[in-house]
Structure formats: C-alpha cells, structure tokens
Amino acid sequence: MQKRFPAIILTILLSNFLVTEVAANSAPAPQHLAEEAGWEFTLGIHLGYSSSRSQLDTAHDNKLNEDLNNSGHSLDKTFIFPLARAQYTFAEFKTQIFAADSREQISTAAFQYELGITHLFNNSSELTVAYFPPLLSFNDTWQDPYLTGSARITTDENTQGGRFSLTHIAGSSITLKYAFAFTDIENEHSGQSLGLNAKQLTLLRRDSLYQRVEIQTRYRIAPGVFFKPALQYTTRSADGEAHNFDQYGLQLGLLFFKGRHSLITTLNAGIKKFAVENPVFSQKQNTVNAGLFSVYSYAQALNWQPLIFNILAGYNKEDSDINFYDSEGLFMSTGITYQF
C-alpha cells in the first residue's frame, strides 16, 4: 500500500489548512493569541485529484522501472485527506499549546504531526517552538530506487525534527524561521543491484539531517491586499555524500482579503546544488525547481460561523541534470474546515 502523498499535495493542503494563520500574520501584530481562553479545535477534510511523475513515488504502478534514464510513470489518483488541529490558550492570552499536522516538514512529503507551544511577548514578538516525532511504519520509500527490470520493494522511512519561528519581531513585519529534520531509512539497499563497490554504495546512503532557515516579510499594497516575499536556505547532510545539497529558494506571495473571501497565491522557485558526483550516473546533480499554488477560502459557508469552504490548485516541477530525478506534480482539491 502506498503511504506517501506527492509533495505538491501536502504543501498546498497544509498551507490551506492554516489560511487563517496566514491572514493573521498579514495583519498588524496581535495583542492576544486567541479571542477566548481554553480549548479550540479545527477539523478539515479535502477531496482531490493529482497527477504526478517521480521515481521516488512508491505507488504500485511505479514499482517496475525499465531503465535509469526516465523520471518514472505518470500517476493519476483521487484522494481524501483529513487535517486536524487542537490548541489550548491560557487565561492571560499570551501562551498557547497545540497539536496539529506539521507545516514545517522540510525533508519529504510525508504525513507528520507536531506538538508545540507559542508565546506572545509584550513587544508583540511571537515565538513558536514545535517538535514532530517519528510516525513508525507510516511513511515509506524504495529500498533500492535504482533497481531495474524487477519490482522495487518499499521500506519504512522515519522522520522526526522540530522548528522555531519568531514572527512580528518587535512589532515589525519581519519573520524568522528555522527547522530541522532527521530521516532514517530502515532497509537501505541503494545501488546494491548495480554491482557498485563499497565506497560507491556508501556515497548513496540516505539517512540525513535537513535544515532550513527562512526570512519573511510583508507589505500592505492596498486595503485587504498584501505582498509576502520570503528567502529560504535549505541544506541536507546525508550519510552518503552524493545526496548532500544546498538549496536556495525564493517565495513570492500575494494575499487578498475581502469580507468572507480570501485568495492566496504563492510562486516559488529555487536551485539545488549537490556536493559530489552520484556514482550511479557518474555525474554531479544540480536541480532547478518552480511551483505555483492558489488557495481560495470562503468563511462562514452556508451562513454557519465555524465552517470554511476551500478550493485549491497547484503545480510543481523539478528539472535535474539527471533525468532520473526530474519530477512534476499537478493538484486540484476542494474541502471544508470546521472550527469549534
């Protein structure tokens, strides 16, 4: 059974699920973390369609790979995706604890949840610290992604990590973020089907530490219209040096809010530079990526205060010097979130 969603799906779904937070971050620095103290819950469900192509997608139709000069089979699927968040705000309205689907999963598009705490300081700075524990036997990858002519076998990929964010720094529009994630492959057989020597096999080991730093700001263009640029730097330190990279990214967001309506569109682009030659392809990999996604939300759907209706669409593409690592994804979805 496939347990992994394409990256484009989780990126957009988690961004949509937090549309109310995005709106809050586009407003002046808050004086309280919530309107009322105590528990608050948000539940969401999305129905969608995706079309993707990636050698790392562990869908059944992608098990058999004829050669290493292609980016995998084209996969079309429909899905149902639930989301949830629970938070508790203390009586002084300055501290909040929460459990939710993770929005800072920086390594892979894997299902993940996080536990965290947010504190609002007197100067309007807002600090969030969160940890996402491993979900054993939930996310998977190929034991040997380079196997050809026979069905590839999956293995568990366990991920855990944490994140820190400081928003509205001293009442300003500046946000700083840092996130890290450790990934562990249970049965690592990368390249063993190719007759590589021990040194070459070591270069392909995928257990990794990912780290990301981001700086973000916002500008008010007109009433209800905001521009949110962000710069990102991501690094991967893997046991196998062929997977080590430095990634530089740019995000440009445009946000519209009017009455019950909100529309958020984000364009992202980046380059990924790898450290050493991949012994499978006798070539060092470099990758260019670009993506676009939009989220439309309608609050108080059916004239019911806690209900939000959503429409989402997105596209993402990675173009690598090595055809095997090219990937592409298209996504469309509609869903609702309910807050109580």
CSV table of C-alpha atoms in Angstrom, one decimal:
chain,number,residue,atom,x,y,z
A,1,MET,CA,0.0,0.0,0.0
A,2,GLN,CA,1.3,3.4,-0.9
A,3,LYS,CA,1.6,5.7,2.2
A,4,ARG,CA,3.2,8.8,0.6
A,5,PHE,CA,1.4,11.7,-1.0
A,6,PRO,CA,3.1,13.7,-3.7
A,7,ALA,CA,4.9,16.8,-2.4
A,8,ILE,CA,2.6,19.2,-4.2
A,9,ILE,CA,-0.4,17.8,-2.3
A,10,LEU,CA,0.9,18.2,1.2
A,11,THR,CA,2.4,21.6,0.5
A,12,ILE,CA,-0.9,23.0,-0.6
A,13,LEU,CA,-3.1,21.2,1.8
A,14,LEU,CA,-1.2,22.2,4.9
A,15,SER,CA,-0.9,25.8,3.6
A,16,ASN,CA,-4.6,25.9,3.1
A,17,PHE,CA,-5.4,24.4,6.5
A,18,LEU,CA,-3.5,27.3,8.0
A,19,VAL,CA,-5.1,30.0,5.9
A,20,THR,CA,-6.5,31.7,9.0
A,21,GLU,CA,-3.0,31.9,10.4
A,22,VAL,CA,-1.6,33.4,7.2
A,23,ALA,CA,-4.3,36.0,7.4
A,24,ALA,CA,-3.4,36.8,11.0
A,25,ASN,CA,0.3,37.2,10.0
A,26,SER,CA,-0.7,39.7,7.3
A,27,ALA,CA,-2.5,41.9,9.9
A,28,PRO,CA,-0.8,44.1,12.5
A,29,ALA,CA,1.0,42.4,15.3
A,30,PRO,CA,-1.6,40.7,17.6
A,31,GLN,CA,-2.3,41.6,21.2
A,32,HIS,CA,-3.7,38.2,22.1
A,33,LEU,CA,-3.2,34.7,20.7
A,34,ALA,CA,-6.9,33.9,20.7
A,35,GLU,CA,-10.3,35.6,21.2
A,36,GLU,CA,-11.1,33.2,24.1
A,37,ALA,CA,-9.0,31.2,26.6
A,38,GLY,CA,-9.4,27.4,26.7
A,39,TRP,CA,-9.6,24.7,24.0
A,40,GLU,CA,-10.1,25.3,20.3
A,41,PHE,CA,-10.3,22.6,17.6
A,42,THR,CA,-10.1,22.7,13.8
A,43,LEU,CA,-11.0,19.7,11.6
A,44,GLY,CA,-10.7,19.6,7.8
A,45,ILE,CA,-11.3,17.2,5.0
A,46,HIS,CA,-10.3,17.5,1.4
A,47,LEU,CA,-11.3,15.6,-1.8
A,48,GLY,CA,-8.9,16.0,-4.6
A,49,TYR,CA,-7.2,14.8,-7.8
A,50,SER,CA,-3.5,14.7,-8.5
A,51,SER,CA,-1.3,13.9,-11.5
A,52,SER,CA,2.4,13.3,-10.8
A,53,ARG,CA,5.6,11.8,-12.1
A,54,SER,CA,8.5,11.0,-9.8
A,55,GLN,CA,10.8,8.0,-9.4
A,56,LEU,CA,10.5,8.4,-5.6
A,57,ASP,CA,6.7,7.9,-5.6
A,58,THR,CA,6.1,4.4,-4.1
A,59,ALA,CA,2.7,3.9,-5.9
A,60,HIS,CA,2.1,0.3,-7.2
A,61,ASP,CA,2.3,1.5,-10.8
A,62,ASN,CA,5.8,2.9,-10.2
A,63,LYS,CA,7.3,-0.3,-8.8
A,64,LEU,CA,8.8,-1.6,-12.1
A,65,ASN,CA,11.4,0.7,-13.7
A,66,GLU,CA,12.8,-0.3,-17.1
A,67,ASP,CA,15.9,1.9,-17.0
A,68,LEU,CA,17.5,4.8,-15.2
A,69,ASN,CA,17.1,7.4,-17.8
A,70,ASN,CA,13.5,8.3,-17.1
A,71,SER,CA,11.6,10.1,-14.2
A,72,GLY,CA,9.1,7.3,-13.5
A,73,HIS,CA,5.5,6.6,-14.6
A,74,SER,CA,2.7,9.2,-14.8
A,75,LEU,CA,0.4,8.6,-11.8
A,76,ASP,CA,-3.2,9.9,-11.6
A,77,LYS,CA,-5.1,9.5,-8.4
A,78,THR,CA,-8.0,10.8,-6.4
A,79,PHE,CA,-7.8,11.0,-2.6
A,80,ILE,CA,-9.4,12.0,0.7
A,81,PHE,CA,-7.1,13.9,3.1
A,82,PRO,CA,-8.1,14.8,6.7
A,83,LEU,CA,-6.4,17.5,8.7
A,84,ALA,CA,-6.8,18.4,12.4
A,85,ARG,CA,-5.5,20.9,15.0
A,86,ALA,CA,-6.2,21.2,18.7
A,87,GLN,CA,-4.9,24.1,20.8
A,88,TYR,CA,-5.3,25.4,24.3
A,89,THR,CA,-4.8,29.1,25.2
A,90,PHE,CA,-4.0,30.1,28.8
A,91,ALA,CA,-6.0,32.7,30.6
A,92,GLU,CA,-3.5,35.5,30.0
A,93,PHE,CA,-3.9,35.0,26.2
A,94,LYS,CA,-0.1,35.1,25.9
A,95,THR,CA,0.7,31.4,25.8
A,96,GLN,CA,-0.8,28.6,23.7
A,97,ILE,CA,0.0,24.9,23.3
A,98,PHE,CA,-1.1,22.9,20.3
A,99,ALA,CA,-1.1,19.6,18.4
A,100,ALA,CA,-1.5,19.7,14.7
A,101,ASP,CA,-0.5,18.4,11.3
A,102,SER,CA,3.1,19.7,10.7
A,103,ARG,CA,3.5,22.6,8.3
A,104,GLU,CA,7.3,22.7,8.5
A,105,GLN,CA,8.1,19.2,7.2
A,106,ILE,CA,11.3,20.2,5.3
A,107,SER,CA,12.6,16.8,4.1
A,108,THR,CA,9.9,14.8,2.4
A,109,ALA,CA,6.2,15.0,1.6
A,110,ALA,CA,5.3,12.6,4.4
A,111,PHE,CA,2.4,12.6,6.8
A,112,GLN,CA,3.5,14.2,10.1
A,113,TYR,CA,2.1,15.9,13.1
A,114,GLU,CA,3.7,18.2,15.6
A,115,LEU,CA,3.4,19.3,19.3
A,116,GLY,CA,4.3,22.8,20.2
A,117,ILE,CA,4.0,26.0,22.2
A,118,THR,CA,3.6,29.6,21.2
A,119,HIS,CA,4.2,32.6,23.4
A,120,LEU,CA,3.4,36.3,22.7
A,121,PHE,CA,5.8,38.8,24.2
A,122,ASN,CA,4.9,42.3,25.4
A,123,ASN,CA,6.8,43.8,22.4
A,124,SER,CA,4.4,41.8,20.1
A,125,SER,CA,7.1,39.3,19.0
A,126,GLU,CA,5.6,35.8,18.8
A,127,LEU,CA,7.8,32.7,19.4
A,128,THR,CA,6.8,29.2,18.4
A,129,VAL,CA,8.7,26.1,19.3
A,130,ALA,CA,7.4,22.7,17.9
A,131,TYR,CA,8.6,19.1,17.7
A,132,PHE,CA,7.3,16.4,15.3
A,133,PRO,CA,8.0,12.8,16.5
A,134,PRO,CA,8.5,9.9,14.2
A,135,LEU,CA,5.5,8.0,12.9
A,136,LEU,CA,6.8,4.5,12.7
A,137,SER,CA,5.6,2.3,9.7
A,138,PHE,CA,3.6,5.2,8.2
A,139,ASN,CA,5.9,6.7,5.5
A,140,ASP,CA,7.9,4.7,3.0
A,141,THR,CA,10.4,4.8,0.2
A,142,TRP,CA,12.2,2.4,-2.0
A,143,GLN,CA,14.9,0.0,-0.6
A,144,ASP,CA,16.8,0.4,-3.8
A,145,PRO,CA,15.4,3.2,-6.0
A,146,TYR,CA,17.9,2.2,-8.8
A,147,LEU,CA,16.6,-1.3,-9.3
A,148,THR,CA,15.6,-2.0,-12.9
A,149,GLY,CA,13.8,-5.0,-14.5
A,150,SER,CA,12.3,-6.2,-11.2
A,151,ALA,CA,9.7,-4.8,-8.9
A,152,ARG,CA,11.1,-2.4,-6.4
A,153,ILE,CA,10.4,-3.1,-2.7
A,154,THR,CA,9.4,-0.4,-0.2
A,155,THR,CA,10.8,0.2,3.3
A,156,ASP,CA,9.9,2.4,6.2
A,157,GLU,CA,11.3,6.0,6.2
A,158,ASN,CA,11.0,7.6,9.7
A,159,THR,CA,11.3,11.3,10.1
A,160,GLN,CA,11.5,13.5,13.2
A,161,GLY,CA,12.5,17.0,13.9
A,162,GLY,CA,11.5,20.5,15.1
A,163,ARG,CA,11.1,24.1,14.2
A,164,PHE,CA,11.4,27.6,15.7
A,165,SER,CA,9.7,30.7,14.4
A,166,LEU,CA,9.8,34.3,15.6
A,167,THR,CA,7.1,36.5,14.0
A,168,HIS,CA,6.2,40.2,14.2
A,169,ILE,CA,9.7,40.7,15.6
A,170,ALA,CA,9.5,43.7,18.0
A,171,GLY,CA,6.1,44.6,16.4
A,172,SER,CA,7.6,44.6,12.9
A,173,SER,CA,6.6,42.7,9.7
A,174,ILE,CA,9.7,40.5,9.9
A,175,THR,CA,9.5,36.8,10.5
A,176,LEU,CA,12.5,34.4,11.0
A,177,LYS,CA,12.2,30.6,10.9
A,178,TYR,CA,14.4,27.7,11.5
A,179,ALA,CA,13.5,24.0,11.0
A,180,PHE,CA,15.4,20.7,11.1
A,181,ALA,CA,14.5,17.1,10.4
A,182,PHE,CA,16.3,13.7,10.7
A,183,THR,CA,15.3,10.9,8.3
A,184,ASP,CA,16.2,7.2,8.8
A,185,ILE,CA,15.8,4.5,6.1
A,186,GLU,CA,15.0,1.2,7.7
A,187,ASN,CA,16.4,-1.1,4.9
A,188,GLU,CA,19.0,0.9,2.9
A,189,HIS,CA,19.9,-1.0,-0.3
A,190,SER,CA,20.6,1.9,-2.6
A,191,GLY,CA,22.7,0.8,-5.6
A,192,GLN,CA,23.1,-2.8,-4.5
A,193,SER,CA,21.6,-4.1,-7.7
A,194,LEU,CA,24.2,-2.3,-9.8
A,195,GLY,CA,27.4,-4.1,-8.7
A,196,LEU,CA,28.9,-1.0,-7.1
A,197,ASN,CA,31.9,-1.2,-4.8
A,198,ALA,CA,31.7,-0.5,-1.0
A,199,LYS,CA,32.9,3.1,-1.3
A,200,GLN,CA,30.3,3.9,-4.0
A,201,LEU,CA,27.5,2.3,-2.0
A,202,THR,CA,28.4,4.4,1.0
A,203,LEU,CA,28.0,7.6,-1.2
A,204,LEU,CA,24.3,6.6,-1.7
A,205,ARG,CA,23.2,6.2,1.9
A,206,ARG,CA,20.1,8.4,2.5
A,207,ASP,CA,19.9,8.8,6.3
A,208,SER,CA,20.0,12.6,6.6
A,209,LEU,CA,19.8,15.8,8.6
A,210,TYR,CA,17.9,18.5,6.8
A,211,GLN,CA,18.0,22.2,8.0
A,212,ARG,CA,16.2,25.2,6.7
A,213,VAL,CA,16.3,28.9,7.6
A,214,GLU,CA,13.9,31.5,6.2
A,215,ILE,CA,13.3,35.2,6.5
A,216,GLN,CA,10.0,36.6,5.5
A,217,THR,CA,8.3,40.0,5.5
A,218,ARG,CA,5.0,41.5,4.2
A,219,TYR,CA,3.9,44.8,2.6
A,220,ARG,CA,0.4,46.2,2.5
A,221,ILE,CA,-0.3,47.2,-1.1
A,222,ALA,CA,-3.9,48.3,-0.7
A,223,PRO,CA,-6.8,47.7,1.7
A,224,GLY,CA,-7.0,43.9,2.1
A,225,VAL,CA,-4.1,43.3,-0.3
A,226,PHE,CA,-0.7,42.1,0.9
A,227,PHE,CA,2.6,41.1,-0.7
A,228,LYS,CA,4.7,38.5,1.2
A,229,PRO,CA,8.2,37.7,-0.1
A,230,ALA,CA,10.5,35.1,1.6
A,231,LEU,CA,14.0,33.9,1.2
A,232,GLN,CA,14.9,30.3,2.1
A,233,TYR,CA,18.1,28.3,2.5
A,234,THR,CA,17.9,24.5,2.9
A,235,THR,CA,20.8,22.1,3.4
A,236,ARG,CA,20.9,18.3,3.5
A,237,SER,CA,23.7,16.4,5.3
A,238,ALA,CA,23.4,12.7,4.4
A,239,ASP,CA,25.4,9.7,5.4
A,240,GLY,CA,26.0,9.4,1.6
A,241,GLU,CA,27.7,12.5,0.3
A,242,ALA,CA,26.1,12.1,-3.2
A,243,HIS,CA,22.8,13.3,-1.6
A,244,ASN,CA,24.3,16.3,0.2
A,245,PHE,CA,23.0,19.6,-1.2
A,246,ASP,CA,22.5,23.3,-0.6
A,247,GLN,CA,19.2,24.8,-1.8
A,248,TYR,CA,18.4,28.5,-2.3
A,249,GLY,CA,14.7,29.4,-2.7
A,250,LEU,CA,12.5,32.5,-3.2
A,251,GLN,CA,8.8,32.7,-2.4
A,252,LEU,CA,6.5,35.5,-3.6
A,253,GLY,CA,3.0,35.5,-2.1
A,254,LEU,CA,0.0,37.7,-3.0
A,255,LEU,CA,-2.9,37.8,-0.5
A,256,PHE,CA,-6.4,39.2,-1.0
A,257,PHE,CA,-8.9,39.5,1.8
A,258,LYS,CA,-12.4,41.0,1.3
A,259,GLY,CA,-15.3,40.2,3.6
A,260,ARG,CA,-15.7,36.4,3.8
A,261,HIS,CA,-13.4,35.8,0.8
A,262,SER,CA,-9.7,35.2,0.8
A,263,LEU,CA,-7.3,34.3,-2.1
A,264,ILE,CA,-3.7,33.4,-1.5
A,265,THR,CA,-1.4,32.7,-4.4
A,266,THR,CA,2.3,31.8,-4.0
A,267,LEU,CA,5.0,31.5,-6.5
A,268,ASN,CA,8.2,29.6,-5.5
A,269,ALA,CA,11.5,29.0,-7.3
A,270,GLY,CA,14.9,27.7,-6.3
A,271,ILE,CA,18.1,25.9,-7.2
A,272,LYS,CA,19.6,22.9,-5.6
A,273,LYS,CA,23.4,22.3,-5.8
A,274,PHE,CA,24.8,18.9,-4.9
A,275,ALA,CA,28.2,18.4,-3.4
A,276,VAL,CA,29.7,15.3,-5.2
A,277,GLU,CA,29.2,13.1,-8.2
A,278,ASN,CA,26.5,10.4,-8.0
A,279,PRO,CA,28.2,7.1,-8.7
A,280,VAL,CA,25.1,5.6,-10.3
A,281,PHE,CA,25.2,8.2,-13.1
A,282,SER,CA,28.8,9.3,-12.9
A,283,GLN,CA,27.6,12.9,-12.7
A,284,LYS,CA,27.0,15.6,-10.1
A,285,GLN,CA,23.4,16.6,-9.8
A,286,ASN,CA,22.0,20.1,-9.9
A,287,THR,CA,18.3,20.9,-9.9
A,288,VAL,CA,16.0,23.8,-10.7
A,289,ASN,CA,12.5,23.9,-9.2
A,290,ALA,CA,9.5,26.1,-9.6
A,291,GLY,CA,5.9,26.0,-8.4
A,292,LEU,CA,2.7,27.9,-8.2
A,293,PHE,CA,-0.3,27.3,-6.0
A,294,SER,CA,-3.5,29.1,-5.0
A,295,VAL,CA,-5.9,28.8,-2.2
A,296,TYR,CA,-9.4,30.3,-2.2
A,297,SER,CA,-11.4,30.3,1.0
A,298,TYR,CA,-15.0,31.4,1.8
A,299,ALA,CA,-15.7,31.9,5.5
A,300,GLN,CA,-19.0,31.3,7.2
A,301,ALA,CA,-20.1,28.9,4.5
A,302,LEU,CA,-23.8,28.2,4.4
A,303,ASN,CA,-24.0,31.2,6.8
A,304,TRP,CA,-22.5,29.0,9.5
A,305,GLN,CA,-19.8,30.8,11.5
A,306,PRO,CA,-17.4,27.8,12.1
A,307,LEU,CA,-17.5,26.5,8.5
A,308,ILE,CA,-14.9,27.4,5.8
A,309,PHE,CA,-15.1,26.3,2.2
A,310,ASN,CA,-11.9,25.9,0.2
A,311,ILE,CA,-10.7,25.5,-3.4
A,312,LEU,CA,-7.1,24.7,-4.1
A,313,ALA,CA,-4.9,24.2,-7.2
A,314,GLY,CA,-1.2,23.9,-7.7
A,315,TYR,CA,1.7,22.9,-9.9
A,316,ASN,CA,5.3,22.0,-9.1
A,317,LYS,CA,8.2,20.9,-11.3
A,318,GLU,CA,11.8,19.9,-10.6
A,319,ASP,CA,14.3,19.8,-13.5
A,320,SER,CA,17.5,18.0,-12.8
A,321,ASP,CA,20.7,17.5,-14.7
A,322,ILE,CA,20.0,13.7,-14.2
A,323,ASN,CA,16.7,12.7,-15.8
A,324,PHE,CA,16.0,10.1,-13.1
A,325,TYR,CA,15.5,12.9,-10.6
A,326,ASP,CA,13.1,15.0,-12.7
A,327,SER,CA,9.6,15.3,-11.1
A,328,GLU,CA,6.3,17.1,-11.8
A,329,GLY,CA,3.0,17.4,-10.0
A,330,LEU,CA,-0.4,18.9,-10.6
A,331,PHE,CA,-3.0,19.1,-7.9
A,332,MET,CA,-6.7,20.2,-7.5
A,333,SER,CA,-8.9,19.9,-4.5
A,334,THR,CA,-11.9,21.2,-2.6
A,335,GLY,CA,-12.8,20.8,1.0
A,336,ILE,CA,-14.1,22.3,4.2
A,337,THR,CA,-12.7,23.1,7.6
A,338,TYR,CA,-14.7,23.3,10.8
A,339,GLN,CA,-13.6,25.3,13.9
A,340,PHE,CA,-15.1,24.9,17.3
